[in-house]
GROMACS .gro file of C-alpha atoms in nm:
model
   96
    1MET     CA    1  12.516   6.762  18.545
    2ALA     CA    2  12.533   6.782  18.168
    3THR     CA    3  12.614   6.470  17.978
    4GLU     CA    4  12.820   6.468  17.666
    5THR     CA    5  12.682   6.285  17.367
    6ASN     CA    6  12.899   6.131  17.101
    7LYS     CA    7  12.751   6.285  16.789
    8LYS     CA    8  12.930   6.275  16.461
    9SER     CA    9  12.983   6.628  16.344
   10ALA     CA   10  12.837   6.712  16.008
   11PRO     CA   11  13.088   6.794  15.737
   12GLU     CA   12  13.172   7.161  15.751
   13VAL     CA   13  12.953   7.355  15.514
   14GLU     CA   14  13.092   7.661  15.346
   15LEU     CA   15  12.857   7.947  15.424
   16PRO     CA   16  12.781   8.205  15.157
   17THR     CA   17  12.952   8.540  15.179
   18PRO     CA   18  12.729   8.780  15.375
   19LEU     CA   19  12.542   9.031  15.161
   20ARG     CA   20  12.696   9.318  15.355
   21LYS     CA   21  13.046   9.199  15.258
   22ASN     CA   22  12.949   9.167  14.891
   23VAL     CA   23  12.807   9.520  14.891
   24GLN     CA   24  13.112   9.656  15.071
   25ASP     CA   25  13.345   9.492  14.818
   26ALA     CA   26  13.142   9.627  14.525
   27ILE     CA   27  13.147   9.982  14.664
   28ARG     CA   28  13.522   9.959  14.726
   29ARG     CA   29  13.578   9.845  14.364
   30TYR     CA   30  13.353  10.124  14.235
   31LEU     CA   31  13.544  10.388  14.431
   32ASP     CA   32  13.878  10.242  14.323
   33ASP     CA   33  13.762  10.247  13.960
   34MET     CA   34  13.672  10.616  13.997
   35GLY     CA   35  14.038  10.693  14.058
   36HIS     CA   36  14.087  11.056  14.151
   37CYS     CA   37  13.732  11.157  14.052
   38GLN     CA   38  13.505  11.181  14.351
   39PRO     CA   39  13.152  11.062  14.279
   40GLU     CA   40  12.868  11.293  14.373
   41SER     CA   41  12.548  11.171  14.533
   42LEU     CA   42  12.682  10.819  14.582
   43TYR     CA   43  12.392  10.730  14.811
   44ARG     CA   44  12.136  10.825  14.545
   45ILE     CA   45  12.333  10.644  14.274
   46LEU     CA   46  12.362  10.332  14.486
   47LEU     CA   47  11.991  10.320  14.567
   48ALA     CA   48  11.898  10.377  14.204
   49GLN     CA   49  12.119  10.083  14.103
   50VAL     CA   50  12.032   9.842  14.387
   51GLU     CA   51  11.663   9.904  14.455
   52PRO     CA   52  11.520   9.800  14.115
   53PRO     CA   53  11.685   9.455  14.101
   54LEU     CA   54  11.598   9.400  14.468
   55ILE     CA   55  11.231   9.467  14.395
   56GLU     CA   56  11.240   9.258  14.076
   57GLU     CA   57  11.392   8.958  14.252
   58VAL     CA   58  11.144   8.969  14.540
   59LEU     CA   59  10.858   9.004  14.288
   60ARG     CA   60  10.993   8.697  14.111
   61TYR     CA   61  11.018   8.514  14.443
   62THR     CA   62  10.654   8.595  14.527
   63GLN     CA   63  10.540   8.526  14.170
   64GLY     CA   64  10.420   8.883  14.133
   65ASN     CA   65  10.228   8.908  14.460
   66GLN     CA   66  10.267   9.275  14.551
   67SER     CA   67  10.133   9.236  14.906
   68GLN     CA   68  10.387   8.963  14.984
   69THR     CA   69  10.662   9.156  14.810
   70ALA     CA   70  10.588   9.469  15.013
   71LYS     CA   71  10.583   9.266  15.335
   72ILE     CA   72  10.917   9.098  15.258
   73LEU     CA   73  11.072   9.436  15.174
   74GLY     CA   74  10.927   9.596  15.488
   75MET     CA   75  10.721   9.861  15.314
   76THR     CA   76  10.356   9.931  15.246
   77ARG     CA   77  10.194   9.819  14.924
   78ASN     CA   78  10.143  10.183  14.827
   79THR     CA   79  10.515  10.252  14.870
   80LEU     CA   80  10.594   9.944  14.661
   81ARG     CA   81  10.359  10.063  14.386
   82THR     CA   82  10.525  10.406  14.389
   83LYS     CA   83  10.863  10.239  14.342
   84LEU     CA   84  10.729  10.008  14.070
   85ASN     CA   85  10.612  10.317  13.880
   86ARG     CA   86  10.933  10.513  13.949
   87TYR     CA   87  11.153  10.233  13.813
   88ASP     CA   88  10.903  10.119  13.548
   89ILE     CA   89  10.893   9.766  13.692
   90SER     CA   90  10.611   9.528  13.616
   91TYR     CA   91  10.591   9.162  13.699
   92ARG     CA   92  10.620   8.953  13.387
   93ASP     CA   93  10.656   8.582  13.333
   94ASP     CA   94  10.997   8.651  13.178
   95LEU     CA   95  11.119   8.766  13.523
   96ARG     CA   96  11.104   8.402  13.632
   0.00000   0.00000   0.00000
């Protein structure tokens, strides 16, 4: 038989908006801003805009450790290096 404990509930904490929702809202605004013009290659455009800051922020988080960065991003270090070259990203102290 389970017993009920009288615990005070913690004050409700407002959770951050899920990343998926933020991305969805941004894409909706982008498409709305396009009006009647249909964008071409939206997937490619989105990746080119999102991938560099994602890599930069994880590099900052790992203080430039490429092995850790690759692991966090779920890719090999060679793939990370390819992307660093493609986007001309280098870890610098000013990324901090």
